PDB file of C-alpha atoms and ligand atoms in Angstrom:
ATOM      1  CA  MET A  54       4.609 -10.999 -17.375  1.00 51.00           C
ATOM      2  CA  THR A  55       0.991 -10.216 -16.990  1.00 55.00           C
ATOM      3  CA  THR A  56       0.382  -6.366 -16.990  1.00 74.00           C
ATOM      4  CA  GLU A  57      -3.327  -5.956 -17.710  1.00 94.00           C
ATOM      5  CA  HIS A  58      -3.595  -5.782 -14.018  1.00 98.00           C
ATOM      6  CA  ILE A  59      -1.646  -2.605 -13.911  1.00 98.00           C
ATOM      7  CA  LEU A  60      -2.969   0.135 -16.115  1.00 98.00           C
ATOM      8  CA  THR A  61      -1.032   3.432 -16.783  1.00 98.00           C
ATOM      9  CA  ASP A  62      -1.865   6.641 -18.252  1.00 98.00           C
ATOM     10  CA  LEU A  63      -0.074  10.086 -18.835  1.00 98.00           C
ATOM     11  CA  SER A  64      -2.102  13.182 -19.273  1.00 98.00           C
ATOM     12  CA  ASP A  65      -1.573  16.918 -18.083  1.00 98.00           C
ATOM     13  CA  ARG A  66       1.867  15.597 -16.685  1.00 98.00           C
ATOM     14  CA  VAL A  67       0.204  13.336 -14.212  1.00 98.00           C
ATOM     15  CA  PHE A  68       1.025   9.612 -14.501  1.00 98.00           C
ATOM     16  CA  THR A  69      -1.644   7.281 -13.187  1.00 98.00           C
ATOM     17  CA  LEU A  70      -1.037   3.859 -11.979  1.00 98.00           C
ATOM     18  CA  ARG A  71      -4.259   1.962 -11.484  1.00 98.00           C
ATOM     19  CA  LEU A  72      -4.859  -1.274  -9.863  1.00 98.00           C
ATOM     20  CA  ASN A  73      -7.025  -3.356 -12.035  1.00 98.00           C
ATOM     21  CA  ARG A  74      -7.971  -6.897 -10.860  1.00 98.00           C
ATOM     22  CA  PRO A  75     -11.598  -6.573 -10.093  1.00 97.00           C
ATOM     23  CA  ASP A  76     -12.258 -10.162  -9.622  1.00 97.00           C
ATOM     24  CA  LYS A  77      -9.884 -10.489  -6.778  1.00 98.00           C
ATOM     25  CA  LYS A  78     -10.685  -7.140  -5.346  1.00 98.00           C
ATOM     26  CA  ASN A  79      -7.179  -5.819  -6.434  1.00 98.00           C
ATOM     27  CA  ALA A  80      -5.242  -8.510  -4.401  1.00 98.00           C
ATOM     28  CA  LEU A  81      -1.536  -7.749  -5.578  1.00 98.00           C
ATOM     29  CA  THR A  82       0.340 -10.739  -7.165  1.00 97.00           C
ATOM     30  CA  GLN A  83       4.198 -11.107  -7.547  1.00 96.00           C
ATOM     31  CA  ALA A  84       3.643 -10.244 -11.252  1.00 96.00           C
ATOM     32  CA  MET A  85       1.765  -6.983 -10.244  1.00 98.00           C
ATOM     33  CA  TYR A  86       4.770  -5.827  -7.856  1.00 98.00           C
ATOM     34  CA  VAL A  87       7.197  -6.537 -10.609  1.00 97.00           C
ATOM     35  CA  ARG A  88       5.165  -4.245 -13.044  1.00 98.00           C
ATOM     36  CA  MET A  89       4.476  -1.490 -10.372  1.00 98.00           C
ATOM     37  CA  ALA A  90       7.849  -1.235  -9.576  1.00 98.00           C
ATOM     38  CA  GLU A  91       8.842  -1.160 -13.370  1.00 98.00           C
ATOM     39  CA  VAL A  92       6.218   1.720 -14.236  1.00 98.00           C
ATOM     40  CA  LEU A  93       7.102   3.672 -11.089  1.00 98.00           C
ATOM     41  CA  ALA A  94      10.892   3.856 -11.987  1.00 98.00           C
ATOM     42  CA  GLN A  95       9.905   4.797 -15.597  1.00 98.00           C
ATOM     43  CA  ALA A  96       7.578   7.531 -14.419  1.00 98.00           C
ATOM     44  CA  GLU A  97      10.451   8.689 -12.089  1.00 98.00           C
ATOM     45  CA  ALA A  98      12.626   8.907 -14.904  1.00 98.00           C
ATOM     46  CA  ASP A  99      10.266  10.373 -17.546  1.00 98.00           C
ATOM     47  CA  PRO A 100      10.667  14.279 -17.733  1.00 97.00           C
ATOM     48  CA  GLU A 101       7.128  14.522 -18.942  1.00 98.00           C
ATOM     49  CA  VAL A 102       5.748  12.962 -15.553  1.00 98.00           C
ATOM     50  CA  ARG A 103       5.434  15.674 -12.632  1.00 98.00           C
ATOM     51  CA  VAL A 104       3.114  13.782 -10.548  1.00 98.00           C
ATOM     52  CA  ILE A 105       2.058  10.124  -9.731  1.00 98.00           C
ATOM     53  CA  LEU A 106      -1.249   9.296  -9.115  1.00 99.00           C
ATOM     54  CA  ILE A 107      -1.826   5.820  -7.560  1.00 99.00           C
ATOM     55  CA  THR A 108      -5.522   4.486  -7.539  1.00 98.00           C
ATOM     56  CA  GLY A 109      -7.836   1.446  -7.853  1.00 98.00           C
ATOM     57  CA  ALA A 110     -11.441   0.818  -8.940  1.00 98.00           C
ATOM     58  CA  ALA A 111     -14.281   3.075  -7.841  1.00 96.00           C
ATOM     59  CA  ASP A 112     -15.293   0.361  -5.398  1.00 97.00           C
ATOM     60  CA  CYS A 113     -12.044  -1.315  -4.392  1.00 98.00           C
ATOM     61  CA  PHE A 114      -8.502  -0.027  -3.843  1.00 98.00           C
ATOM     62  CA  SER A 115      -6.943  -3.230  -2.958  1.00 98.00           C
ATOM     63  CA  SER A 116      -7.635  -6.269  -0.756  1.00 98.00           C
ATOM     64  CA  GLY A 117      -3.737  -6.522   0.097  1.00 98.00           C
ATOM     65  CA  ASN A 118      -1.146  -9.210  -0.917  1.00 98.00           C
ATOM     66  CA  ASP A 119      -2.684 -12.168  -2.909  1.00 98.00           C
ATOM     67  CA  LEU A 120      -3.200 -14.806  -0.077  1.00 97.00           C
ATOM     68  CA  GLN A 121      -2.615 -17.448  -2.660  1.00 94.00           C
ATOM     69  CA  ASP A 122       0.541 -16.180  -3.617  1.00 94.00           C
ATOM     70  CA  PHE A 123       1.596 -15.789  -0.026  1.00 92.00           C
ATOM     71  CA  LEU A 124       1.499 -19.780   0.138  1.00 91.00           C
ATOM     72  CA  LYS A 125       2.671 -20.710  -3.536  1.00 92.00           C
ATOM     73  CA  LEU A 126       5.102 -17.610  -4.081  1.00 93.00           C
ATOM     74  CA  PRO A 127       6.143 -16.221  -0.794  1.00 94.00           C
ATOM     75  CA  PRO A 128       8.677 -13.360  -0.938  1.00 96.00           C
ATOM     76  CA  ALA A 129      11.930 -15.288   0.189  1.00 94.00           C
ATOM     77  CA  SER A 130      14.803 -12.947  -0.168  1.00 95.00           C
ATOM     78  CA  PRO A 131      15.542  -9.145   0.046  1.00 94.00           C
ATOM     79  CA  ASP A 132      15.376  -8.916  -3.682  1.00 96.00           C
ATOM     80  CA  ALA A 133      11.706 -10.347  -3.911  1.00 97.00           C
ATOM     81  CA  PRO A 134       9.212  -8.342  -6.159  1.00 98.00           C
ATOM     82  CA  VAL A 135       7.103  -6.873  -3.121  1.00 98.00           C
ATOM     83  CA  LEU A 136      10.349  -5.485  -1.453  1.00 98.00           C
ATOM     84  CA  ARG A 137      11.626  -3.987  -4.929  1.00 98.00           C
ATOM     85  CA  PHE A 138       8.221  -2.318  -5.267  1.00 98.00           C
ATOM     86  CA  MET A 139       8.287  -1.062  -1.669  1.00 98.00           C
ATOM     87  CA  ARG A 140      11.694   0.353  -1.841  1.00 98.00           C
ATOM     88  CA  THR A 141      10.672   2.165  -5.226  1.00 98.00           C
ATOM     89  CA  LEU A 142       7.710   3.835  -4.038  1.00 98.00           C
ATOM     90  CA  ALA A 143       9.400   4.802  -0.589  1.00 98.00           C
ATOM     91  CA  GLN A 144      12.219   6.521  -2.839  1.00 98.00           C
ATOM     92  CA  ILE A 145      10.419   8.173  -5.432  1.00 98.00           C
ATOM     93  CA  GLN A 146      11.236  11.996  -5.604  1.00 97.00           C
ATOM     94  CA  LYS A 147       8.194  13.170  -7.543  1.00 97.00           C
ATOM     95  CA  PRO A 148       5.024  13.645  -5.513  1.00 98.00           C
ATOM     96  CA  VAL A 149       2.703  10.814  -5.117  1.00 98.00           C
ATOM     97  CA  ILE A 150      -0.929  11.052  -4.624  1.00 98.00           C
ATOM     98  CA  ALA A 151      -3.218   8.165  -3.681  1.00 98.00           C
ATOM     99  CA  ALA A 152      -6.980   8.054  -4.312  1.00 98.00           C
ATOM    100  CA  VAL A 153      -8.831   5.253  -2.436  1.00 98.00           C
ATOM    101  CA  ASN A 154     -12.142   3.805  -1.936  1.00 98.00           C
ATOM    102  CA  GLY A 155     -13.639   0.625  -0.726  1.00 98.00           C
ATOM    103  CA  PRO A 156     -11.388  -1.955   0.779  1.00 98.00           C
ATOM    104  CA  ALA A 157      -7.684  -0.784   1.276  1.00 98.00           C
ATOM    105  CA  VAL A 158      -6.253  -3.817   3.168  1.00 98.00           C
ATOM    106  CA  GLY A 159      -3.006  -4.581   4.267  1.00 98.00           C
ATOM    107  CA  VAL A 160      -0.287  -3.215   1.803  1.00 98.00           C
ATOM    108  CA  GLY A 161      -3.413  -1.335   0.484  1.00 98.00           C
ATOM    109  CA  THR A 162      -3.285   0.641   3.577  1.00 98.00           C
ATOM    110  CA  THR A 163       0.463   0.798   4.375  1.00 98.00           C
ATOM    111  CA  LEU A 164       1.384   2.028   1.100  1.00 98.00           C
ATOM    112  CA  LEU A 165      -0.549   5.267   1.759  1.00 98.00           C
ATOM    113  CA  PHE A 166       2.052   5.990   4.220  1.00 98.00           C
ATOM    114  CA  HIS A 167       4.387   6.438   1.590  1.00 98.00           C
ATOM    115  CA  ALA A 168       2.248   8.811  -0.426  1.00 98.00           C
ATOM    116  CA  ASP A 169       2.477  12.323  -0.029  1.00 98.00           C
ATOM    117  CA  LEU A 170      -1.333  13.037  -0.283  1.00 98.00           C
ATOM    118  CA  ALA A 171      -4.010  10.737   0.044  1.00 98.00           C
ATOM    119  CA  TYR A 172      -7.759  11.090  -0.521  1.00 98.00           C
ATOM    120  CA  ALA A 173     -10.467   8.425   0.220  1.00 98.00           C
ATOM    121  CA  GLY A 174     -14.061   7.841  -0.658  1.00 98.00           C
ATOM    122  CA  GLU A 175     -16.723   7.691   2.255  1.00 98.00           C
ATOM    123  CA  SER A 176     -17.037   3.878   1.813  1.00 98.00           C
ATOM    124  CA  THR A 177     -13.258   3.287   2.333  1.00 98.00           C
ATOM    125  CA  ARG A 178     -12.539   0.403   4.786  1.00 98.00           C
ATOM    126  CA  PHE A 179      -8.913   0.640   5.792  1.00 98.00           C
ATOM    127  CA  ALA A 180      -7.399  -2.407   7.750  1.00 98.00           C
ATOM    128  CA  LEU A 181      -3.892  -3.708   8.871  1.00 98.00           C
ATOM    129  CA  PRO A 182      -4.895  -7.366   9.474  1.00 98.00           C
ATOM    130  CA  PHE A 183      -1.479  -8.644   9.472  1.00 98.00           C
ATOM    131  CA  VAL A 184      -1.762 -10.214  12.924  1.00 98.00           C
ATOM    132  CA  ASN A 185      -5.028 -11.883  12.053  1.00 98.00           C
ATOM    133  CA  ILE A 186      -3.322 -13.851   9.217  1.00 97.00           C
ATOM    134  CA  GLY A 187      -0.483 -14.783  11.384  1.00 97.00           C
ATOM    135  CA  ILE A 188       2.215 -12.330  10.183  1.00 98.00           C
ATOM    136  CA  CYS A 189       3.489  -9.137  11.131  1.00 98.00           C
ATOM    137  CA  PRO A 190       3.152  -5.573   9.820  1.00 98.00           C
ATOM    138  CA  GLU A 191       5.131  -4.648   6.676  1.00 98.00           C
ATOM    139  CA  TYR A 192       6.297  -1.608   4.600  1.00 98.00           C
ATOM    140  CA  ALA A 193       7.853   0.271   7.556  1.00 98.00           C
ATOM    141  CA  SER A 194       4.383   0.594   9.047  1.00 98.00           C
ATOM    142  CA  THR A 195       5.792  -0.340  12.610  1.00 98.00           C
ATOM    143  CA  LEU A 196       8.018   2.597  12.165  1.00 98.00           C
ATOM    144  CA  LEU A 197       5.827   5.131  10.548  1.00 98.00           C
ATOM    145  CA  LEU A 198       2.129   4.488  12.027  1.00 98.00           C
ATOM    146  CA  PRO A 199       3.194   5.065  15.690  1.00 98.00           C
ATOM    147  CA  ARG A 200       4.938   8.195  14.549  1.00 97.00           C
ATOM    148  CA  MET A 201       1.854   9.538  12.604  1.00 97.00           C
ATOM    149  CA  ILE A 202      -0.841   8.687  15.348  1.00 97.00           C
ATOM    150  CA  GLY A 203       0.998   7.335  18.534  1.00 98.00           C
ATOM    151  CA  HIS A 204       1.794   4.014  19.928  1.00 98.00           C
ATOM    152  CA  VAL A 205      -1.615   2.916  21.521  1.00 98.00           C
ATOM    153  CA  GLN A 206      -3.544   4.041  18.341  1.00 98.00           C
ATOM    154  CA  ALA A 207      -1.180   2.076  16.082  1.00 98.00           C
ATOM    155  CA  ALA A 208      -1.130  -0.950  18.469  1.00 98.00           C
ATOM    156  CA  GLU A 209      -4.888  -0.954  18.405  1.00 98.00           C
ATOM    157  CA  LEU A 210      -5.018  -0.960  14.577  1.00 98.00           C
ATOM    158  CA  MET A 211      -2.398  -3.410  14.272  1.00 98.00           C
ATOM    159  CA  MET A 212      -3.089  -5.877  16.951  1.00 98.00           C
ATOM    160  CA  PHE A 213      -6.849  -6.167  16.039  1.00 98.00           C
ATOM    161  CA  GLY A 214      -6.711  -5.827  12.694  1.00 98.00           C
ATOM    162  CA  GLU A 215     -10.351  -4.467  12.661  1.00 98.00           C
ATOM    163  CA  PRO A 216     -11.474  -2.443   9.547  1.00 98.00           C
ATOM    164  CA  PHE A 217     -11.635   1.278  10.171  1.00 98.00           C
ATOM    165  CA  THR A 218     -13.407   3.998   8.364  1.00 98.00           C
ATOM    166  CA  ALA A 219     -12.327   6.915   6.206  1.00 98.00           C
ATOM    167  CA  ALA A 220     -13.595   9.143   8.610  1.00 98.00           C
ATOM    168  CA  LYS A 221     -11.407   7.530  11.466  1.00 98.00           C
ATOM    169  CA  ALA A 222      -8.517   7.771   9.153  1.00 98.00           C
ATOM    170  CA  LEU A 223      -8.904  11.545   8.675  1.00 98.00           C
ATOM    171  CA  ASP A 224      -9.490  12.003  12.406  1.00 97.00           C
ATOM    172  CA  ALA A 225      -6.198  10.159  12.748  1.00 96.00           C
ATOM    173  CA  ARG A 226      -4.711  12.461   9.978  1.00 96.00           C
ATOM    174  CA  LEU A 227      -3.509   9.319   7.961  1.00 98.00           C
ATOM    175  CA  ILE A 228      -5.310  10.836   4.939  1.00 98.00           C
ATOM    176  CA  ASN A 229      -6.018  14.531   3.669  1.00 98.00           C
ATOM    177  CA  ALA A 230      -9.726  14.304   2.924  1.00 98.00           C
ATOM    178  CA  VAL A 231     -12.913  12.179   2.789  1.00 98.00           C
ATOM    179  CA  LEU A 232     -14.782  12.751  -0.342  1.00 98.00           C
ATOM    180  CA  PRO A 233     -18.239  11.381  -1.699  1.00 98.00           C
ATOM    181  CA  ASN A 234     -17.384   7.980  -3.350  1.00 98.00           C
ATOM    182  CA  ASP A 235     -17.985   9.439  -6.676  1.00 97.00           C
ATOM    183  CA  GLU A 236     -15.845  12.674  -6.592  1.00 98.00           C
ATOM    184  CA  VAL A 237     -12.780  10.982  -4.835  1.00 98.00           C
ATOM    185  CA  GLU A 238     -10.723  10.161  -8.025  1.00 98.00           C
ATOM    186  CA  ALA A 239     -11.608  13.472  -9.535  1.00 98.00           C
ATOM    187  CA  HIS A 240     -10.813  15.364  -6.634  1.00 98.00           C
ATOM    188  CA  ALA A 241      -7.287  13.461  -6.227  1.00 98.00           C
ATOM    189  CA  ARG A 242      -6.809  14.204  -9.992  1.00 98.00           C
ATOM    190  CA  SER A 243      -7.417  17.793 -10.017  1.00 98.00           C
ATOM    191  CA  ARG A 244      -4.935  18.134  -6.989  1.00 98.00           C
ATOM    192  CA  ALA A 245      -2.373  16.387  -9.041  1.00 98.00           C
ATOM    193  CA  VAL A 246      -3.056  18.356 -11.997  1.00 98.00           C
ATOM    194  CA  ARG A 247      -2.643  21.622  -9.663  1.00 98.00           C
ATOM    195  CA  LEU A 248       0.560  19.966  -8.297  1.00 98.00           C
ATOM    196  CA  ALA A 249       2.035  19.327 -11.774  1.00 98.00           C
ATOM    197  CA  GLN A 250       1.768  23.161 -12.476  1.00 98.00           C
ATOM    198  CA  GLN A 251       3.867  24.049  -9.682  1.00 98.00           C
ATOM    199  CA  PRO A 252       7.753  24.618 -10.078  1.00 97.00           C
ATOM    200  CA  PRO A 253       9.124  20.973 -10.356  1.00 94.00           C
ATOM    201  CA  ASN A 254      12.413  21.432  -8.844  1.00 95.00           C
ATOM    202  CA  ALA A 255      11.017  23.239  -5.755  1.00 96.00           C
ATOM    203  CA  LEU A 256       8.605  20.327  -5.278  1.00 96.00           C
ATOM    204  CA  ARG A 257      11.265  17.738  -5.798  1.00 94.00           C
ATOM    205  CA  VAL A 258      13.579  19.446  -3.289  1.00 97.00           C
ATOM    206  CA  THR A 259      10.576  19.949  -0.956  1.00 98.00           C
ATOM    207  CA  LYS A 260       9.708  16.272  -0.979  1.00 98.00           C
ATOM    208  CA  ARG A 261      13.231  15.281  -0.507  1.00 97.00           C
ATOM    209  CA  LEU A 262      13.544  17.395   2.465  1.00 98.00           C
ATOM    210  CA  LEU A 263      10.353  15.918   3.991  1.00 98.00           C
ATOM    211  CA  LYS A 264      11.783  12.550   3.527  1.00 97.00           C
ATOM    212  CA  HIS A 265      15.302  13.159   4.233  1.00 97.00           C
ATOM    213  CA  TRP A 266      14.793  12.775   7.950  1.00 97.00           C
ATOM    214  CA  THR A 267      13.280   9.294   7.669  1.00 97.00           C
ATOM    215  CA  THR A 268      14.313   7.535   4.276  1.00 97.00           C
ATOM    216  CA  GLU A 269      17.165   5.543   5.778  1.00 98.00           C
ATOM    217  CA  LYS A 270      15.100   4.465   8.912  1.00 98.00           C
ATOM    218  CA  VAL A 271      12.421   3.602   6.396  1.00 98.00           C
ATOM    219  CA  LEU A 272      14.461   1.489   4.113  1.00 98.00           C
ATOM    220  CA  GLU A 273      15.943  -0.305   7.270  1.00 98.00           C
ATOM    221  CA  ALA A 274      12.437  -0.994   8.674  1.00 98.00           C
ATOM    222  CA  ILE A 275      11.170  -2.540   5.189  1.00 98.00           C
ATOM    223  CA  ASP A 276      14.189  -5.039   5.387  1.00 98.00           C
ATOM    224  CA  HIS A 277      13.882  -5.690   9.346  1.00 98.00           C
ATOM    225  CA  GLU A 278      10.098  -6.358   9.309  1.00 98.00           C
ATOM    226  CA  ALA A 279      10.561  -8.707   6.181  1.00 98.00           C
ATOM    227  CA  ASP A 280      12.949 -10.666   7.979  1.00 97.00           C
ATOM    228  CA  PHE A 281      10.240 -11.504  10.472  1.00 98.00           C
ATOM    229  CA  PHE A 282       7.257 -11.539   7.740  1.00 96.00           C
ATOM    230  CA  MET A 283       9.024 -13.851   5.323  1.00 96.00           C
ATOM    231  CA  ALA A 284       9.951 -16.581   7.959  1.00 97.00           C
ATOM    232  CA  MET A 285       6.363 -16.155   9.529  1.00 97.00           C
ATOM    233  CA  LEU A 286       4.801 -16.915   6.156  1.00 96.00           C
ATOM    234  CA  LYS A 287       5.786 -20.432   6.457  1.00 95.00           C
ATOM    235  CA  GLN A 288       4.869 -20.927  10.101  1.00 96.00           C
ATOM    236  CA  ASP A 289       1.597 -22.771  11.173  1.00 96.00           C
ATOM    237  CA  GLU A 290      -0.149 -19.607  12.240  1.00 97.00           C
ATOM    238  CA  ALA A 291       0.007 -18.176   8.914  1.00 97.00           C
ATOM    239  CA  ARG A 292      -0.937 -21.489   7.243  1.00 96.00           C
ATOM    240  CA  GLU A 293      -3.874 -21.952   9.238  1.00 96.00           C
ATOM    241  CA  ALA A 294      -5.164 -18.213   8.650  1.00 97.00           C
ATOM    242  CA  ILE A 295      -4.482 -18.149   5.119  1.00 96.00           C
ATOM    243  CA  GLY A 296      -5.821 -21.742   4.564  1.00 95.00           C
ATOM    244  CA  ALA A 297      -9.077 -20.755   6.272  1.00 96.00           C
ATOM    245  CA  PHE A 298      -9.529 -17.823   4.305  1.00 96.00           C
ATOM    246  CA  MET A 299      -9.241 -19.868   1.107  1.00 94.00           C
ATOM    247  CA  GLU A 300     -11.570 -22.569   2.277  1.00 96.00           C
ATOM    248  CA  LYS A 301     -14.171 -19.744   3.655  1.00 96.00           C
ATOM    249  CA  ARG A 302     -14.079 -20.830   7.322  1.00 97.00           C
ATOM    250  CA  LYS A 303     -13.010 -19.200  10.529  1.00 97.00           C
ATOM    251  CA  PRO A 304      -9.184 -19.893  11.585  1.00 96.00           C
ATOM    252  CA  ASP A 305      -8.569 -21.718  14.749  1.00 96.00           C
ATOM    253  CA  PHE A 306      -5.453 -20.629  16.491  1.00 96.00           C
ATOM    254  CA  SER A 307      -6.439 -22.466  19.918  1.00 95.00           C
ATOM    255  CA  ARG A 308      -3.632 -25.029  19.424  1.00 94.00           C
ATOM    256  CA  PHE A 309      -0.985 -22.758  18.969  1.00 93.00           C
ATOM    257  CA  ARG A 310       1.480 -21.412  21.741  1.00 87.00           C
TER     258      ARG A 310
HETATM  259  N1  COA B 679      -5.697 -12.703  -1.960  1.00 82.92           N
HETATM  260  C1  COA B 679      -6.370 -13.637  -2.922  1.00 82.92           C
HETATM  261  N2  COA B 679      -7.729 -13.423  -3.139  1.00 82.92           N
HETATM  262  C2  COA B 679      -8.452 -12.573  -2.588  1.00 82.92           C
HETATM  263  C3  COA B 679      -7.927 -11.532  -1.723  1.00 82.92           C
HETATM  264  C4  COA B 679      -6.666 -11.699  -1.415  1.00 82.92           C
HETATM  265  N3  COA B 679      -6.070 -10.839  -0.579  1.00 82.92           N
HETATM  266  N4  COA B 679      -8.976 -10.728  -1.263  1.00 82.92           N
HETATM  267  C5  COA B 679     -10.114 -11.172  -1.851  1.00 82.92           C
HETATM  268  N5  COA B 679      -9.478 -12.216  -2.659  1.00 82.92           N
HETATM  269  C6  COA B 679     -10.806 -12.820  -3.641  1.00 82.92           C
HETATM  270  C7  COA B 679     -11.605 -13.733  -2.881  1.00 82.92           C
HETATM  271  O1  COA B 679     -11.175 -15.029  -2.503  1.00 82.92           O
HETATM  272  C8  COA B 679     -12.731 -13.940  -3.702  1.00 82.92           C
HETATM  273  O2  COA B 679     -12.640 -14.787  -4.745  1.00 82.92           O
HETATM  274  P1  COA B 679     -13.488 -15.829  -5.358  1.00 82.92           P
HETATM  275  O3  COA B 679     -14.576 -15.170  -5.998  1.00 82.92           O
HETATM  276  O4  COA B 679     -12.665 -16.650  -6.262  1.00 82.92           O
HETATM  277  O5  COA B 679     -14.024 -16.674  -4.256  1.00 82.92           O
HETATM  278  C9  COA B 679     -12.886 -12.400  -4.495  1.00 82.92           C
HETATM  279  O6  COA B 679     -11.573 -12.100  -4.440  1.00 82.92           O
HETATM  280  C10 COA B 679     -14.017 -11.505  -3.912  1.00 82.92           C
HETATM  281  O7  COA B 679     -13.557 -11.441  -2.496  1.00 82.92           O
HETATM  282  P2  COA B 679     -14.790 -11.508  -1.477  1.00 82.92           P
HETATM  283  O8  COA B 679     -14.098 -11.827  -0.131  1.00 82.92           O
HETATM  284  O9  COA B 679     -15.915 -12.443  -1.731  1.00 82.92           O
HETATM  285  O10 COA B 679     -15.285  -9.924  -1.463  1.00 82.92           O
HETATM  286  P3  COA B 679     -15.820  -9.267  -0.315  1.00 82.92           P
HETATM  287  O11 COA B 679     -16.257  -7.821  -0.865  1.00 82.92           O
HETATM  288  O12 COA B 679     -16.913  -9.756   0.389  1.00 82.92           O
HETATM  289  O13 COA B 679     -14.566  -8.602   0.811  1.00 82.92           O
HETATM  290  C11 COA B 679     -12.221  -7.979   1.473  1.00 82.92           C
HETATM  291  C12 COA B 679     -13.594  -7.926   0.350  1.00 82.92           C
HETATM  292  C13 COA B 679     -11.042  -7.382   0.798  1.00 82.92           C
HETATM  293  C14 COA B 679     -12.606  -7.460   2.798  1.00 82.92           C
HETATM  294  C15 COA B 679     -12.001  -9.697   1.739  1.00 82.92           C
HETATM  295  O14 COA B 679     -12.061 -10.406   0.436  1.00 82.92           O
HETATM  296  C16 COA B 679     -10.707  -9.864   2.637  1.00 82.92           C
HETATM  297  O15 COA B 679     -10.993  -9.825   3.586  1.00 82.92           O
HETATM  298  N6  COA B 679      -9.751 -10.211   1.738  1.00 82.92           N
HETATM  299  C17 COA B 679      -8.496 -10.660   2.385  1.00 82.92           C
HETATM  300  C18 COA B 679      -7.794  -9.398   2.822  1.00 82.92           C
HETATM  301  C19 COA B 679      -6.293  -9.958   3.507  1.00 82.92           C
HETATM  302  O16 COA B 679      -6.310 -10.548   4.426  1.00 82.92           O
HETATM  303  N7  COA B 679      -5.318  -9.403   2.729  1.00 82.92           N
HETATM  304  C20 COA B 679      -3.812  -9.472   3.296  1.00 82.92           C
HETATM  305  C21 COA B 679      -3.617  -8.536   4.173  1.00 82.92           C
HETATM  306  S1  COA B 679      -1.889  -8.863   4.768  1.00 82.92           S
END
C-alpha cells in the first residue's frame, strides 16, 4: 500500500493529515482513501489526539478523485475505499479542521462539509464539477449543500460545476475565514492548538449534538448518491468526459440523450 501520498504528524495534541501527491495536484487514489480511513480511525482512537487537521500543499488542496482511478478502479460496492473514507470522516467525534488553498475540486470541496471548521487561502478555487464529468455529486453534498446555502445556490454550483472563489465560499458560509495564502495553514493550526486546550469531553459532546440531527441522514445520503454515482461511472457520458480530460481535449456530449 502506497502511503507516501498521505503524511501524518502529531504535535500539541493536533493530528495532521496532509495530502501529498503534488505531481497530480493531490488527486485522490483508492490507496489514498484506504490510508486516510486508516489514519483517521487511528487518530480517533488515540487519546493523545484532541483535534484533527486536514490539509494539502500550500498551492493545492486536491483536484478530487483521481480520474484515471475512476476508469480503472471505480468504486463498485458499499465497501469501496472511497465510501469507507467518507463514512469514517463523517463519524469522527473529535473536532476536524480543514485548511485549504489552490484547487479544492470535487471531494476536495465536499469533504469540507464534514469538517467542523474550514479556512481557505485567497487563491482557493472550489469546484463541484460532478455533472461536467458525467456523474452526480457525492459525499452527502446533495443533502448538505442545499441546507447550507439553499436550493438555487446549490443547484448553480452543482449544475454548472464552475470554480468559485474563497470569497464566494465565505459569503455563502461554507468556510470560516479567508486568509492570505501564506497564513492559512498557520492560522488553522493555531485554531487547532487552541481547540486542543478546550475540555475534551465538552467538545466531543458538543460535536456529537451538532451532528446528531443529521448523521443518519448523511450516512443514508452517502450510500444513496453512491448507488447512482457508481452506475454512472460506467456510462458513456462519464467515459467521454474523463477520456477527454486524459486526452487534454474538450468533451463532446452532443450525441447523448
Ligand atoms: N485525476 C488524475 N490526474 C489529475 C487530476 C485528477 N483529478 N487532476 C489533475 N491531474 C493531473 C493532470 O492530468 C496532470 O498530469 P500530467 O502532468 O501527467 O499531464 C497534473 O495532474 C497536473 O494537472 P493540470 O491540469 O496540468 O494542473 P492545472 O493547475 O492546470 O489544473 C486542476 C488543476 C485541478 C484545475 C485541473 O487539473 C483539473 O480540473 N483536474 C480535474 C479535476 C476533476 O475533474 N476532478 C474530479 C472531480 S469529481
